[in-house]
CSV table of C-alpha atoms in Angstrom, one decimal:
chain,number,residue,atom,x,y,z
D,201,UNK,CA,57.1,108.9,116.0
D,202,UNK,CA,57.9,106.0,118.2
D,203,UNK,CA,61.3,107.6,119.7
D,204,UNK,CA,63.0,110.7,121.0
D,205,UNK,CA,66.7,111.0,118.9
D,206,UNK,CA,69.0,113.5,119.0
D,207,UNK,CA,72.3,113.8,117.8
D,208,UNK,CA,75.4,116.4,119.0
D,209,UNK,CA,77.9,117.4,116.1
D,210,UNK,CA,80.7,120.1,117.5
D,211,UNK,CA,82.6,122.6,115.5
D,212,UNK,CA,85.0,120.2,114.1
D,213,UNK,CA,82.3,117.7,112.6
D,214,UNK,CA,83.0,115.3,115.8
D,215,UNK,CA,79.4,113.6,116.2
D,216,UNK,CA,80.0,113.4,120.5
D,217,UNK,CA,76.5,112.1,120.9
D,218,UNK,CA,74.1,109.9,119.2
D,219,UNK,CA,70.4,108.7,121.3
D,220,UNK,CA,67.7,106.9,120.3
D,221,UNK,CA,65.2,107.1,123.4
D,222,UNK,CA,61.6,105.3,123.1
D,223,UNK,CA,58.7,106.6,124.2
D,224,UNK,CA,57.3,105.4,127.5
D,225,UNK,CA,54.1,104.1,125.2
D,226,UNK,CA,54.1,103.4,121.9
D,227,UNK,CA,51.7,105.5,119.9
D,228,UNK,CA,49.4,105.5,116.3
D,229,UNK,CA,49.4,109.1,116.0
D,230,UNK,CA,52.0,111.7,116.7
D,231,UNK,CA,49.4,113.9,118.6
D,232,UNK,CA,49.2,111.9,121.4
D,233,UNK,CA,53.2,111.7,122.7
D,234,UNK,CA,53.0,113.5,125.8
D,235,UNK,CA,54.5,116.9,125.8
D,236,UNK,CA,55.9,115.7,129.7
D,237,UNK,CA,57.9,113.0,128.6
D,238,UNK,CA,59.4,115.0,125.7
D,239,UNK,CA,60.3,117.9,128.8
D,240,UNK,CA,61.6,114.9,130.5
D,241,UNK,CA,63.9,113.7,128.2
D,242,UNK,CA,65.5,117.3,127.1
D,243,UNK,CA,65.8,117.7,130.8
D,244,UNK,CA,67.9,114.4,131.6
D,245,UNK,CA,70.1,114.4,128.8
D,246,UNK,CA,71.0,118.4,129.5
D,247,UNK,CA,69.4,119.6,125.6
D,248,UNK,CA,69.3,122.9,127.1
D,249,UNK,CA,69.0,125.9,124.1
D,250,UNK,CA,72.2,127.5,125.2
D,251,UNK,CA,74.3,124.5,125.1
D,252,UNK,CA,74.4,124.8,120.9
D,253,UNK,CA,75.3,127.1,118.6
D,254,UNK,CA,72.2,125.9,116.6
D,255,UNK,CA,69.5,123.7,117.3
D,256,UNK,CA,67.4,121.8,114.3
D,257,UNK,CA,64.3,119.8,115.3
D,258,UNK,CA,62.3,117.6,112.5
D,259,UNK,CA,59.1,115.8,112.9
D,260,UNK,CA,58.7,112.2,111.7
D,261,UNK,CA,55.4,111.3,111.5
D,262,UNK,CA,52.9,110.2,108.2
D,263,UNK,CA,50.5,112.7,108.5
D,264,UNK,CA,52.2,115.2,106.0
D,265,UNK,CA,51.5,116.5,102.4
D,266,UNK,CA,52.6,118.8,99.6
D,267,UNK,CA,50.7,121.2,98.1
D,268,UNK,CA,52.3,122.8,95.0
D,269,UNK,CA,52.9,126.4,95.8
D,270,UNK,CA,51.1,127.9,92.7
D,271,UNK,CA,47.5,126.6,93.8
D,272,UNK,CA,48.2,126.5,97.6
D,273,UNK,CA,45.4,128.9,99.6
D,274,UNK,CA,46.5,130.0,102.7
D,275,UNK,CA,43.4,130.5,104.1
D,276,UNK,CA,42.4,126.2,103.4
D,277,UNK,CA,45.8,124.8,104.8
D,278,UNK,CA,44.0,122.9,107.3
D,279,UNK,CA,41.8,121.1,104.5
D,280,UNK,CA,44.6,119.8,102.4
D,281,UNK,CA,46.0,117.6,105.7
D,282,UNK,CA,42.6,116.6,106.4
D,283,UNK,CA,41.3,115.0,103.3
D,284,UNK,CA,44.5,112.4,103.9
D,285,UNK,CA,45.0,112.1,107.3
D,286,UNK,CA,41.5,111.9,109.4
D,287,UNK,CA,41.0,113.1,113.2
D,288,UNK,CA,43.3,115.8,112.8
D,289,UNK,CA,42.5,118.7,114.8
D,290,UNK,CA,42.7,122.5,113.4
D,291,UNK,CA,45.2,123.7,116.2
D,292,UNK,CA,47.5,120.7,115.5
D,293,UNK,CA,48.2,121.3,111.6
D,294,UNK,CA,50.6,123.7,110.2
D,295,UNK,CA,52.5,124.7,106.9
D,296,UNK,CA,55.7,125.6,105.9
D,297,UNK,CA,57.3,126.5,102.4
D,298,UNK,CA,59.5,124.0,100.6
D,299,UNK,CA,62.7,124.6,98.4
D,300,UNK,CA,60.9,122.7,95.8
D,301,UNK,CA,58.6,125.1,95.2
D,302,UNK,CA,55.5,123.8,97.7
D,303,UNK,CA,54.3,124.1,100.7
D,304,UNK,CA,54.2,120.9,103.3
D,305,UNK,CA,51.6,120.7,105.4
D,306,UNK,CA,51.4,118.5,108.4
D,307,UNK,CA,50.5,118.2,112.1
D,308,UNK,CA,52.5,119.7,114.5
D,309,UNK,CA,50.4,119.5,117.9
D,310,UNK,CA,49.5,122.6,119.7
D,311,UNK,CA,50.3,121.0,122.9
D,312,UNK,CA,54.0,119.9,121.8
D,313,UNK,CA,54.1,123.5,119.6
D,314,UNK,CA,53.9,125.2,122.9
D,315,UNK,CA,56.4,123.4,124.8
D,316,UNK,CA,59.6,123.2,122.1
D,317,UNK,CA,59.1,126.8,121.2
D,318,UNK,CA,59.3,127.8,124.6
D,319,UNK,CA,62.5,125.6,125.1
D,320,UNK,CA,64.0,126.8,121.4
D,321,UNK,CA,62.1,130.2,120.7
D,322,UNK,CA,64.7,130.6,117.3
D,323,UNK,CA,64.7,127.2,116.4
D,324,UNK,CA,62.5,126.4,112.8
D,325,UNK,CA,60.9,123.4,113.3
D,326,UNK,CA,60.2,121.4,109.8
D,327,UNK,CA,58.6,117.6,109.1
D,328,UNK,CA,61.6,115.1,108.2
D,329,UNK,CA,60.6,115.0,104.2
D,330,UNK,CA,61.7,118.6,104.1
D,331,UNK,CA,65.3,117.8,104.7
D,332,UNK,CA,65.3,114.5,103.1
D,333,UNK,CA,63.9,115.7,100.0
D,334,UNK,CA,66.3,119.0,100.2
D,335,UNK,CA,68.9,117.0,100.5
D,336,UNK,CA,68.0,114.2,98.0
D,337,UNK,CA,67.2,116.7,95.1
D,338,UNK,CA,71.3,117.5,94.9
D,339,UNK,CA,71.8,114.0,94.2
D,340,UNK,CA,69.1,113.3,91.4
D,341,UNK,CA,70.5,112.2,88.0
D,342,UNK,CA,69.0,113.7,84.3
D,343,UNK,CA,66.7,109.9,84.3
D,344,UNK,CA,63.7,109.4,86.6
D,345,UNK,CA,65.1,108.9,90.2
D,346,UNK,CA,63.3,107.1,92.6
D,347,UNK,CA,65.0,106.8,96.3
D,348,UNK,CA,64.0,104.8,99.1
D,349,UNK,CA,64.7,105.6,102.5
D,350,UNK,CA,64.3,103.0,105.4
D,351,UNK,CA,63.7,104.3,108.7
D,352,UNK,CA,62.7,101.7,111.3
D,353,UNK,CA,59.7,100.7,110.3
D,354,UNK,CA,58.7,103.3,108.1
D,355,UNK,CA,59.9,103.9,104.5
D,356,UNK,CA,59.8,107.3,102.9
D,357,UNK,CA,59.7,106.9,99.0
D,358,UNK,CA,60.8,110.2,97.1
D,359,UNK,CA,60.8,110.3,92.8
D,360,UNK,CA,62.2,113.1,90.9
D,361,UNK,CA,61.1,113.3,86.8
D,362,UNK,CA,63.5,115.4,85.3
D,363,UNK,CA,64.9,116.8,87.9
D,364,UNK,CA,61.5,117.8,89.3
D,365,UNK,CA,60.1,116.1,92.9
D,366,UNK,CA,56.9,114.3,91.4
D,367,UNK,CA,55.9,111.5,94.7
D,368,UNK,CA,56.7,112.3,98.1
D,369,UNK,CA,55.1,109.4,100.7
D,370,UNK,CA,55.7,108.0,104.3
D,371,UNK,CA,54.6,104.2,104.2
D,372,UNK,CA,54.2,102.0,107.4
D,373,UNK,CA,56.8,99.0,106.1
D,374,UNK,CA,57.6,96.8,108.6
D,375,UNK,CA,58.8,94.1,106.2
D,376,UNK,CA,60.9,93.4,102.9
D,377,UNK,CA,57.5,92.6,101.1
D,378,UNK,CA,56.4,95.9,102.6
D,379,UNK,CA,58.8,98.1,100.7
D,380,UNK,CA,59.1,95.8,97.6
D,381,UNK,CA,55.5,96.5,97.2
D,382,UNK,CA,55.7,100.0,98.0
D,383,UNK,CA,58.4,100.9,96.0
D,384,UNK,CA,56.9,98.7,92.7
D,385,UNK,CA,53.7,100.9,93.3
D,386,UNK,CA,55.4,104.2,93.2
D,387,UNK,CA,57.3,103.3,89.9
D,388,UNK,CA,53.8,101.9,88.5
D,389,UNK,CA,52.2,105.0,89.9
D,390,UNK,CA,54.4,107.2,88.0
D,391,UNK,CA,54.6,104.6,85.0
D,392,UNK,CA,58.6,104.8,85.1
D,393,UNK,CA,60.8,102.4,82.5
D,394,UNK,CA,62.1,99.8,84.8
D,395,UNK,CA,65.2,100.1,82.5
D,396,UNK,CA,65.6,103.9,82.9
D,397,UNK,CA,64.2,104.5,86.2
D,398,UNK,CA,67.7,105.0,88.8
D,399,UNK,CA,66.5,103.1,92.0
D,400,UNK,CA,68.8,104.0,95.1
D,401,UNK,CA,67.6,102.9,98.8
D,402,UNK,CA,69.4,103.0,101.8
D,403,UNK,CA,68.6,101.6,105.5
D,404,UNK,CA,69.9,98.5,107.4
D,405,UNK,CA,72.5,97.1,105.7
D,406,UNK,CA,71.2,93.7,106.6
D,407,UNK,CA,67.3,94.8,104.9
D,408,UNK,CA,68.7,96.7,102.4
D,409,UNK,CA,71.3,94.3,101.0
D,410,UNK,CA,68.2,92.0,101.0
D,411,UNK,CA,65.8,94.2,99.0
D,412,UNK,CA,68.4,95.2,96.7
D,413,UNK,CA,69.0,91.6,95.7
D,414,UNK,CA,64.8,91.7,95.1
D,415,UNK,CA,64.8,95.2,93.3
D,416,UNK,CA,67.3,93.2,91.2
D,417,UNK,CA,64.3,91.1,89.3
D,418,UNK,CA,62.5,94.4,88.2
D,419,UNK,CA,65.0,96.9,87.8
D,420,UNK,CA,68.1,97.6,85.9
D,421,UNK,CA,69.4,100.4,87.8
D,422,UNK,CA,69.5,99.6,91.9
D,423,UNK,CA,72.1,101.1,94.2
D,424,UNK,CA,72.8,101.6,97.8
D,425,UNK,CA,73.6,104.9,98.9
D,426,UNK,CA,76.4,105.6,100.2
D,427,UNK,CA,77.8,107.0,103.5
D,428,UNK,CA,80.8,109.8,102.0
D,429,UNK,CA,80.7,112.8,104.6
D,430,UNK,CA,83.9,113.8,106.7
D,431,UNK,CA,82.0,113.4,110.3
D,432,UNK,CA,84.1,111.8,112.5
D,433,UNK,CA,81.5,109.0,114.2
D,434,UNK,CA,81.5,107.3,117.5
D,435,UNK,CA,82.3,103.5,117.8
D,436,UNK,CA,78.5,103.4,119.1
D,437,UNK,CA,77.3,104.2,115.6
D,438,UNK,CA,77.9,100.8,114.0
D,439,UNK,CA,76.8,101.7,110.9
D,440,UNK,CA,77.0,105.7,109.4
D,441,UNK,CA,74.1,105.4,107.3
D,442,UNK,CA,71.3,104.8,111.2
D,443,UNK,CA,71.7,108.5,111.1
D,444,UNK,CA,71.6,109.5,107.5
D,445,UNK,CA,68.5,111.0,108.4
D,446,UNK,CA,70.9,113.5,110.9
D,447,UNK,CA,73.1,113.8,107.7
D,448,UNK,CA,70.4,115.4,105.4
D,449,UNK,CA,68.9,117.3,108.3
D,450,UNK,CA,72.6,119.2,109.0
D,451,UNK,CA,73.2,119.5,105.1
D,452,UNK,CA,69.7,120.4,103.7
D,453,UNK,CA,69.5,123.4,106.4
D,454,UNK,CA,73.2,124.6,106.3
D,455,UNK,CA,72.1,124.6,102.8
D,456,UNK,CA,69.0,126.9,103.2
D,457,UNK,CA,71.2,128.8,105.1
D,458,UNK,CA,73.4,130.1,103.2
D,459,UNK,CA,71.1,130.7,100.1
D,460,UNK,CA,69.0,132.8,102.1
């Protein structure tokens, strides 16, 4: 929400490019980036449609939710969004279906709608849980799962009950405490074993190293995910796991892909 990234992967898995571009202003909500700076950026770093084989664009944002596809109503999508997130606007809010068997709903603003389907006319656009979740359901284990993912500030929390995707949340976590806390409530939430329940999280190595050592005290079960994909990276990528979200985007749609 706070940044314009993109990453370029070629035909032989080479990541060539890897950007992380901040937004002129910082913003609360997601509806008020300016369509012109996003135009702006695609136009000075060359992101032009027919440069790419393929183009996948996901949303990061908190003002998403899940609706489990056997009481979803079409005709109320808007309302699901808007008892969670307030001051959303009708135009702004759109659905999708989910491989796990729901539909997300979130905002997607009109104004920004307009302007990326215009510059990608093929190109599905999905919220970032999609592909994490996608992606995160392959590596679930037969005990509760819970896995924490650690993007800047935010922290998306994801739990799977045999096998089954049971809490999906963004979380504003600036801090340690902030995802310790977050993370004990989902588990209490859920009412998971401590013993049983498989905690993995993943992030900056520095935060993450530090909250595994506190996840330690409550649980028995706490692992770092690991980075074990044959991309060949960049030296500007210092770590491989600042664009695991990039990893479960390529994966989780190349996925889709071929099942449909």
């Amino acid at each position: 929400m706070d940044s314009f990234s993109f990453m370029i992967i070629d035909r032989t898995n080479l990541v060539s490019v890897f950007e992380s571009i901040p937004y002129g202003v910082p913003h609360q909500h997601f509806r008020y980036v300016d369509p012109v700076e996003i135009l702006s950026i695609i136009q000075a770093q060359d992101l032009r449609y027919n440069r790419f084989d393929k183009v996948r664009i996901a949303l990061d944002h908190p003002a998403f939710t899940y609706v489990p596809t056997s009481v979803f109503n079409q005709t109320a999508w808007y309302e699901y969004l808007n008892f969670l997130a307030t001051g959303v606007r009708k135009d702004d809010v759109v659905s999708s279906p989910s491989a796990l068997d729901s539909v997300c709903v979130y905002t997607y603003p009109l104004a920004i709608r307009k302007l990326l389907s215009t510059l990608y006319p093929t190109t599905k656009v999905q919220h970032l849980s999609e592909s994490l979740a996608a992606f995160l359901e392959k590596e679930v284990e037969e005990e509760p799962t819970l896995f924490s993912i650690i993007h800047g500030a935010a922290q998306y929390i994801f739990i799977f009950e045999e096998k089954n995707l049971t809490l999906i949340n963004r979380y504003d976590a600036p801090t340690g405490k902030d995802r310790l806390y977050y993370i004990l409530l989902a588990a209490k939430h859920r009412k998971l074993n401590p013993r049983k329940l498989n905690v993995h999280i993943t992030g900056d190595r520095s935060e993450v190293t530090e909250l595994q050592e506190e996840l330690a005290n409550y649980f028995i079960h706490v692992h770092l995910i690991d980075w074990k994909n044959g991309w060949r990276l960049p030296l500007s990528i210092k770590d491989p796991m600042d664009i695991f979200e990039f990893y479960c985007i390529h994966h989780a749609n190349n996925w889709r892909e071929s099942e449909g």
